[in-house]
Coordinates of C-alpha atoms and ligand atoms in Angstrom, one line a residue:
M8 CA 156.0 -62.2 28.3
S9 CA 153.4 -59.0 29.0
I10 CA 150.2 -61.3 29.1
T11 CA 152.3 -63.8 31.4
R12 CA 153.0 -60.8 33.9
R13 CA 149.4 -59.9 33.7
Q14 CA 147.8 -63.1 34.3
F15 CA 150.6 -63.3 37.2
G16 CA 149.4 -59.7 38.4
R17 CA 145.6 -61.2 38.4
Q18 CA 146.5 -64.1 40.3
I19 CA 148.6 -62.1 43.1
T20 CA 145.6 -59.8 43.1
A21 CA 143.0 -62.6 43.5
M22 CA 145.0 -63.9 46.1
S23 CA 145.7 -60.9 48.2
A24 CA 141.9 -60.3 47.6
L25 CA 141.3 -63.6 49.1
S26 CA 143.2 -62.9 52.5
M27 CA 142.1 -59.5 52.4
A28 CA 138.9 -60.0 52.4
A29 CA 138.8 -61.6 56.2
R30 CA 139.9 -58.7 57.8
F31 CA 138.3 -55.9 55.2
S32 CA 135.0 -57.9 54.2
P33 CA 132.1 -55.7 53.8
R34 CA 131.1 -57.4 57.1
A35 CA 134.0 -56.1 59.1
L36 CA 133.8 -52.8 57.3
A37 CA 130.1 -52.7 58.4
Q38 CA 131.2 -53.9 62.0
S39 CA 133.3 -51.0 62.6
A40 CA 130.6 -48.4 61.3
E41 CA 128.0 -49.3 63.5
S42 CA 127.3 -48.6 67.0
A43 CA 126.6 -50.8 69.7
S44 CA 123.4 -52.3 71.6
P45 CA 121.2 -49.4 73.2
Q46 CA 123.1 -50.3 76.8
P47 CA 126.4 -48.8 76.5
V48 CA 129.7 -50.6 77.5
G49 CA 131.1 -49.6 80.7
Y50 CA 135.1 -49.1 80.3
A51 CA 137.5 -48.4 83.2
I52 CA 140.5 -46.5 81.6
I53 CA 143.7 -47.9 83.3
G54 CA 146.4 -44.9 83.1
L55 CA 145.1 -41.5 82.6
G56 CA 147.8 -40.0 80.2
R57 CA 147.8 -38.8 76.6
I58 CA 146.1 -41.3 74.5
A59 CA 143.5 -42.1 77.4
D60 CA 142.3 -38.3 76.9
H61 CA 141.9 -39.0 73.3
F62 CA 139.9 -42.6 74.1
M63 CA 137.9 -40.8 76.9
R64 CA 136.9 -38.0 74.3
G65 CA 136.3 -40.4 71.6
I66 CA 133.9 -42.4 73.5
Q67 CA 131.6 -39.2 74.4
A68 CA 130.5 -39.8 70.9
S69 CA 130.0 -43.8 71.0
P70 CA 126.3 -44.3 71.9
G71 CA 127.1 -47.9 72.8
S72 CA 130.3 -46.7 75.0
K73 CA 130.8 -45.2 78.1
V74 CA 133.3 -44.0 80.7
T75 CA 132.4 -46.2 84.0
A76 CA 135.6 -46.3 85.9
L77 CA 139.1 -45.2 86.4
V78 CA 142.4 -46.2 87.2
S79 CA 145.3 -44.5 88.0
G80 CA 148.3 -43.8 90.6
H81 CA 147.0 -40.0 91.0
R82 CA 144.0 -39.5 93.1
D83 CA 143.4 -35.6 92.6
K84 CA 143.7 -36.1 88.9
A85 CA 141.7 -39.3 88.7
E86 CA 138.9 -36.9 90.8
R87 CA 139.2 -34.1 88.3
I88 CA 138.6 -36.5 85.4
A89 CA 136.0 -38.3 87.1
A90 CA 133.9 -35.2 87.6
Q91 CA 134.3 -34.4 83.7
Y92 CA 132.5 -38.1 82.3
N93 CA 130.2 -38.5 85.6
V94 CA 132.2 -41.2 87.3
P95 CA 131.3 -41.7 90.6
K96 CA 134.4 -41.6 93.1
S97 CA 133.4 -45.2 94.2
S98 CA 134.7 -46.3 90.8
I99 CA 138.2 -44.7 90.8
Y100 CA 141.0 -47.5 91.6
S101 CA 144.4 -46.9 92.4
Y102 CA 146.8 -49.5 90.6
E103 CA 146.8 -51.7 93.8
E104 CA 142.9 -51.7 94.2
M105 CA 142.3 -52.6 90.7
D106 CA 141.2 -56.0 91.1
A107 CA 138.3 -55.1 93.4
M108 CA 136.7 -54.0 89.7
R109 CA 135.7 -57.9 89.9
S110 CA 132.4 -56.5 91.5
N111 CA 131.7 -53.3 89.5
K112 CA 128.8 -54.4 87.6
A113 CA 129.1 -50.7 85.6
V114 CA 132.6 -52.0 84.4
E115 CA 132.2 -54.5 81.6
A116 CA 135.6 -53.7 79.9
V117 CA 139.2 -51.9 80.0
Y118 CA 141.1 -49.7 78.0
V119 CA 144.5 -50.3 78.7
A120 CA 146.7 -47.1 78.3
L121 CA 149.7 -47.4 80.2
P122 CA 153.8 -47.8 79.1
N123 CA 153.9 -50.9 77.1
S124 CA 155.9 -53.2 79.6
M125 CA 152.6 -52.8 81.7
H126 CA 150.0 -54.0 79.4
A127 CA 150.7 -57.9 79.9
E128 CA 150.1 -57.3 83.6
Y129 CA 147.0 -54.8 83.4
T130 CA 145.5 -56.9 80.8
I131 CA 145.9 -60.3 82.4
R132 CA 144.2 -58.9 85.7
S133 CA 141.7 -57.3 84.1
A134 CA 140.8 -60.5 82.4
K135 CA 140.9 -62.3 86.0
A136 CA 138.8 -59.9 87.2
G137 CA 136.3 -60.9 84.0
K138 CA 136.3 -57.7 82.0
H139 CA 136.5 -57.5 78.6
V140 CA 140.0 -56.0 77.0
L141 CA 141.2 -53.0 74.9
C142 CA 144.6 -52.6 74.7
E143 CA 147.0 -49.9 73.5
K144 CA 149.4 -51.2 70.5
P145 CA 152.1 -52.4 71.1
M146 CA 150.4 -55.3 72.6
A147 CA 153.3 -56.0 74.7
V148 CA 156.9 -56.0 75.0
S149 CA 157.7 -59.8 74.0
V150 CA 156.1 -62.7 72.3
A151 CA 155.7 -64.8 75.3
E152 CA 154.0 -62.0 77.2
S153 CA 151.3 -61.3 74.4
K154 CA 150.7 -65.2 74.1
S155 CA 150.4 -65.0 77.9
M156 CA 147.6 -61.9 77.6
I157 CA 146.0 -64.2 74.5
D158 CA 145.9 -67.4 76.9
A159 CA 144.5 -65.3 80.2
C160 CA 141.5 -63.8 78.1
N161 CA 140.7 -67.0 76.7
Q162 CA 140.5 -68.4 80.1
A163 CA 138.6 -66.1 81.2
N164 CA 136.4 -66.1 78.5
V165 CA 136.7 -62.2 77.7
K166 CA 137.3 -60.6 74.5
L167 CA 140.8 -58.9 74.0
M168 CA 141.2 -56.5 71.5
I169 CA 144.6 -54.1 70.3
A170 CA 143.8 -50.4 69.6
Y171 CA 145.1 -50.5 65.9
R172 CA 143.4 -47.4 65.1
C173 CA 143.9 -47.4 61.0
H174 CA 142.0 -50.5 60.6
F175 CA 138.8 -48.5 61.2
E176 CA 139.8 -45.2 59.6
P177 CA 138.5 -44.3 56.3
T178 CA 142.0 -43.5 54.3
N179 CA 143.4 -46.2 55.0
L180 CA 140.2 -48.5 54.2
K181 CA 140.1 -47.0 50.8
A182 CA 143.8 -47.2 50.0
V183 CA 143.2 -51.0 51.1
K184 CA 140.3 -51.4 48.6
L185 CA 142.1 -49.7 45.8
I186 CA 144.7 -52.5 45.9
H187 CA 142.3 -54.9 46.8
D188 CA 140.6 -53.8 43.6
G189 CA 143.5 -54.0 42.0
E190 CA 143.5 -50.6 40.6
I191 CA 147.1 -50.1 40.8
G192 CA 147.7 -53.2 39.1
K193 CA 150.1 -55.7 40.4
V194 CA 151.9 -54.3 43.9
Q195 CA 155.5 -54.5 43.6
S196 CA 156.9 -52.0 46.3
I197 CA 155.9 -50.3 49.3
Q198 CA 158.1 -47.5 51.2
S199 CA 156.8 -46.4 54.9
A200 CA 158.2 -44.1 57.4
F201 CA 157.1 -42.9 61.0
G202 CA 159.5 -41.3 63.3
F203 CA 159.5 -37.7 65.8
D204 CA 162.0 -36.0 67.4
I205 CA 161.8 -37.4 71.1
G206 CA 161.7 -35.1 74.3
A207 CA 164.5 -36.3 76.8
T208 CA 162.0 -37.2 79.9
E209 CA 159.6 -39.6 77.6
W210 CA 159.0 -43.1 79.7
R211 CA 159.7 -44.3 75.9
L212 CA 163.5 -44.0 76.1
N213 CA 163.6 -46.1 79.2
K214 CA 163.9 -49.8 78.1
K215 CA 162.5 -51.5 81.0
L216 CA 159.4 -49.2 80.4
A217 CA 159.2 -49.0 76.3
G218 CA 160.6 -52.5 75.6
G219 CA 162.3 -50.8 72.7
G220 CA 163.0 -47.4 71.2
P221 CA 160.6 -46.2 67.8
M222 CA 160.0 -49.5 66.2
M223 CA 158.4 -50.4 69.3
D224 CA 155.9 -47.1 69.3
V225 CA 155.8 -46.0 65.7
G226 CA 157.4 -48.1 63.5
I227 CA 154.8 -50.5 64.5
Y228 CA 152.4 -48.8 62.3
C229 CA 154.6 -49.0 59.0
L230 CA 155.2 -52.7 59.7
N231 CA 151.4 -53.4 60.4
A232 CA 150.3 -51.3 57.6
T233 CA 152.6 -53.2 54.9
R234 CA 151.0 -56.4 56.3
Y235 CA 147.3 -54.9 55.8
L236 CA 148.1 -53.2 52.4
T237 CA 149.3 -56.4 51.2
G238 CA 146.9 -58.9 52.6
E239 CA 150.0 -60.9 53.0
E240 CA 152.4 -62.0 55.8
P241 CA 156.2 -61.3 55.7
S242 CA 158.4 -64.1 54.9
D243 CA 162.0 -62.4 55.2
L244 CA 162.7 -59.4 57.3
R245 CA 166.3 -57.6 57.4
A246 CA 167.1 -54.6 59.6
Y247 CA 169.6 -52.5 60.8
A248 CA 169.7 -50.1 64.1
T249 CA 171.8 -47.3 64.8
S250 CA 172.0 -44.8 67.5
D251 CA 174.1 -41.4 68.5
A252 CA 176.0 -42.7 71.0
S253 CA 176.8 -39.3 72.5
D254 CA 172.7 -38.3 72.8
P255 CA 172.0 -39.5 76.3
R256 CA 168.6 -40.1 74.9
F257 CA 169.8 -43.4 73.2
K258 CA 171.5 -45.1 76.2
E259 CA 168.7 -48.0 76.3
V260 CA 167.0 -47.8 73.0
E261 CA 167.8 -47.5 69.1
E262 CA 167.4 -44.0 67.7
N263 CA 166.8 -45.4 64.1
L264 CA 165.6 -48.6 62.8
V265 CA 165.3 -49.3 58.9
W266 CA 163.7 -52.4 57.4
N267 CA 163.2 -54.4 54.3
T268 CA 160.4 -57.2 54.0
K269 CA 159.7 -59.8 51.4
F270 CA 156.3 -61.0 50.9
P271 CA 155.3 -63.9 49.5
S272 CA 153.6 -62.7 46.2
G273 CA 157.2 -61.1 45.9
V274 CA 155.9 -57.5 47.0
V275 CA 158.8 -55.6 48.8
A276 CA 158.8 -53.1 51.7
S277 CA 161.3 -50.7 52.7
C278 CA 160.4 -49.0 56.2
N279 CA 162.2 -46.4 58.5
T280 CA 161.7 -45.3 61.9
T281 CA 163.2 -42.7 64.3
Y282 CA 163.3 -40.8 67.3
G283 CA 165.7 -38.2 66.0
A284 CA 163.3 -36.6 63.4
N285 CA 160.0 -35.7 62.3
M286 CA 159.0 -37.3 59.5
G287 CA 155.7 -37.7 59.9
G288 CA 154.0 -40.8 59.0
Y289 CA 153.5 -42.0 55.6
Y290 CA 153.6 -44.9 53.1
R291 CA 153.4 -44.9 49.5
V292 CA 152.5 -48.1 47.7
Y293 CA 153.8 -48.8 43.7
G294 CA 151.9 -51.0 41.4
S295 CA 152.4 -52.1 38.0
R296 CA 149.7 -49.5 36.8
G297 CA 150.5 -46.5 39.1
W298 CA 150.8 -45.7 42.8
I299 CA 148.8 -44.8 46.0
E300 CA 150.1 -42.7 48.6
A301 CA 148.6 -42.0 52.1
S302 CA 150.5 -39.4 54.1
P303 CA 149.9 -38.5 56.5
A304 CA 148.9 -41.8 56.8
F305 CA 149.0 -42.4 60.9
N306 CA 147.8 -39.4 62.4
Y307 CA 144.5 -38.8 64.6
D308 CA 143.4 -36.2 61.7
G309 CA 144.5 -34.3 58.4
L310 CA 144.9 -37.5 56.3
R311 CA 145.4 -37.1 53.1
L312 CA 145.3 -40.0 50.1
R313 CA 146.8 -39.7 46.6
A314 CA 147.2 -42.0 44.0
E315 CA 148.0 -41.7 39.9
Y316 CA 147.1 -44.8 38.1
L317 CA 146.1 -45.9 34.6
G318 CA 142.5 -46.8 34.7
R319 CA 141.3 -50.0 33.1
D320 CA 139.4 -47.6 29.9
G321 CA 143.4 -46.2 29.5
K322 CA 142.8 -42.7 30.9
W323 CA 144.9 -41.7 33.7
V324 CA 143.5 -41.6 37.1
S325 CA 144.3 -38.8 39.4
L326 CA 143.2 -39.0 43.3
D327 CA 143.7 -36.3 45.6
E328 CA 141.7 -36.7 48.8
P329 CA 141.9 -34.8 52.1
N330 CA 140.2 -36.5 55.1
L331 CA 138.4 -33.7 56.7
E332 CA 137.3 -35.7 59.9
K333 CA 138.4 -34.5 63.1
D334 CA 140.0 -36.1 66.4
P335 CA 138.9 -38.0 68.0
I336 CA 136.7 -39.7 65.7
Q337 CA 139.1 -42.9 65.3
F338 CA 138.7 -43.5 68.7
T339 CA 135.0 -43.1 68.7
R340 CA 135.2 -46.4 66.0
Q341 CA 137.5 -48.0 67.9
A342 CA 135.1 -48.1 70.7
D343 CA 132.3 -48.5 68.5
H344 CA 133.7 -51.6 67.2
F345 CA 134.8 -53.4 70.6
S346 CA 131.3 -52.2 72.0
A347 CA 129.5 -54.0 69.2
C348 CA 131.9 -57.2 69.3
I349 CA 131.2 -57.4 73.2
R350 CA 127.2 -57.0 72.8
R351 CA 127.0 -59.6 69.7
N352 CA 129.8 -61.9 70.7
L353 CA 132.0 -60.8 67.9
T354 CA 135.8 -61.4 67.4
P355 CA 137.2 -58.0 67.3
K356 CA 138.4 -57.1 63.9
T357 CA 142.5 -56.8 65.7
P358 CA 142.2 -59.2 68.2
G359 CA 145.4 -60.4 70.4
E360 CA 146.3 -62.6 67.4
E361 CA 147.0 -59.3 65.1
G362 CA 149.3 -57.9 68.4
L363 CA 151.1 -60.9 68.2
R364 CA 151.7 -61.3 64.8
D365 CA 153.7 -57.7 64.8
M366 CA 155.3 -58.5 67.9
E367 CA 156.6 -61.9 66.6
L368 CA 158.1 -59.8 63.5
I369 CA 159.4 -56.7 66.0
A370 CA 161.2 -59.8 67.1
R371 CA 162.6 -60.9 64.2
L372 CA 163.4 -57.5 63.3
Y373 CA 165.6 -56.9 66.6
N374 CA 167.1 -59.7 66.4
S375 CA 168.5 -59.0 62.8
A376 CA 169.5 -55.5 63.9
G377 CA 171.5 -57.2 66.8
I378 CA 169.3 -55.8 69.6
T379 CA 168.0 -57.7 72.4
M380 CA 164.6 -57.7 73.7
L381 CA 163.4 -57.6 77.2
Ligands
LIG147 P1 151.7 -41.2 79.1 O1 152.7 -40.9 79.3 O2 150.9 -39.9 78.2 O3 150.4 -41.6 79.7 C1 150.8 -43.1 80.2 C2 150.2 -43.5 81.6 O4 150.6 -44.4 82.1 C3 150.1 -42.0 82.8 O5 148.9 -41.9 83.0 C4 151.0 -42.4 83.5 O6 150.7 -41.9 85.0 C5 150.8 -43.8 83.6 N1 152.0 -44.6 84.4 C6 151.9 -45.4 85.1 N2 153.1 -45.9 85.5 C7 153.9 -45.6 85.1 C8 155.4 -45.3 85.3 N3 155.8 -46.6 85.6 N4 155.9 -44.8 84.3 C9 155.2 -43.6 83.1 N5 153.8 -43.6 83.2 C10 153.2 -44.7 84.0 O7 151.6 -42.0 77.5 P2 150.8 -42.3 76.3 O8 151.5 -41.7 75.0 O9 149.2 -42.5 76.5 O10 151.0 -44.0 75.8 C11 150.7 -45.2 76.4 C12 149.9 -46.1 75.4 O11 149.4 -45.6 74.6 C13 151.8 -46.7 74.8 O12 151.3 -48.3 75.1 C14 151.5 -46.2 73.5 O13 152.5 -46.8 72.9 C15 149.9 -46.2 73.1 N6 149.7 -45.1 72.5 C16 149.2 -45.5 71.4 C17 148.5 -44.0 70.4 C18 147.9 -44.4 69.2 O14 147.4 -43.9 68.5 N7 147.2 -46.0 69.3 C19 149.2 -43.1 70.5 C20 150.1 -42.9 71.6 C21 150.2 -44.0 72.3

């Protein structure tokens, strides 16, 4: 029995390795670390909120990328930021004027950093203006919108990348590699959670803008992680959602969502997201020879990888690796990668199809939990 189990484990590891190889191959990893050509790719930043600030600071360290235009509803704020990044006033656009960017040769790509329900419109308008699109997660608020974004970018012959920064981040990549190399044996089970106690004035609580609650916002990190850690696509998902009816924050979107996922190899995942408690963001992966934990796993910095497993030589291995990198390096890597893809005509590691897969799974999770999507 134990021999059969071991053989099965090797087979599964090999199968997982094959599917992971495509996304985490040395070439893909090298792409994420390299910088683009000497001619930087000019980016228009659409939406000047919190994540755009991280991205613009990150771009400053990316030799292949440059902020060259801003799109905002607040001219005074845009002028202040333009002065900081040496963007000419003539390259500040309102949302209404944005299509005029078509004739601005200094803009080759856009970064869409707007509320979720605006991603589709601004991606499609940017593609029609001939610009490559790096769009924040979640890709959109429905499967249909996600498909129309992919179609628009294909028709315009521009690249579309979804800003899944963890795919370029060393702690997450090391966790994937340890699993891929079979260090913890046959993966059996994953636990993951991400949530925070949300402020009452956030657009994230407005269903028309957010499309959903914590699942769309931070639960998506856990969902995506279970896919990149296993290298598999879920075969089944079941979810439950709850909300405190007396809390005015949760009139439109869910407060809590928990879900279980089954993968074709037999791996099971158990995940949890909330807007009602600060739970950080982490995952723990249990294999037949030990475990790996990234906690925090999804923050902008301060990530930490721990693992304990029975090594092939029969001795226990114990890892504890804090990641000392500082924000905004994850955003620099993301910009490096997309700019290199534009310059070298490569497909991004996290293309529109990666965002679409998560949207399809979120649609199934919401359906399972009895939540109607937009
Ligand atoms: P934010 O509220 O800080 O910024 C949103 C921006 O959109 C603001 O500049 C705001 O002025 C503008 N905006 C335009 N129309 C708006 C409207 N009708 N209502 C509200 N704002 C409007 O939000 P954020 O935290 O920067 O999130 C923006 C996007 O980035 C979201 O899709 C979010 O999921 C994503 N995000 C990604 C990460 C990541 O780590 N990749 C982290 C946070 C947010």
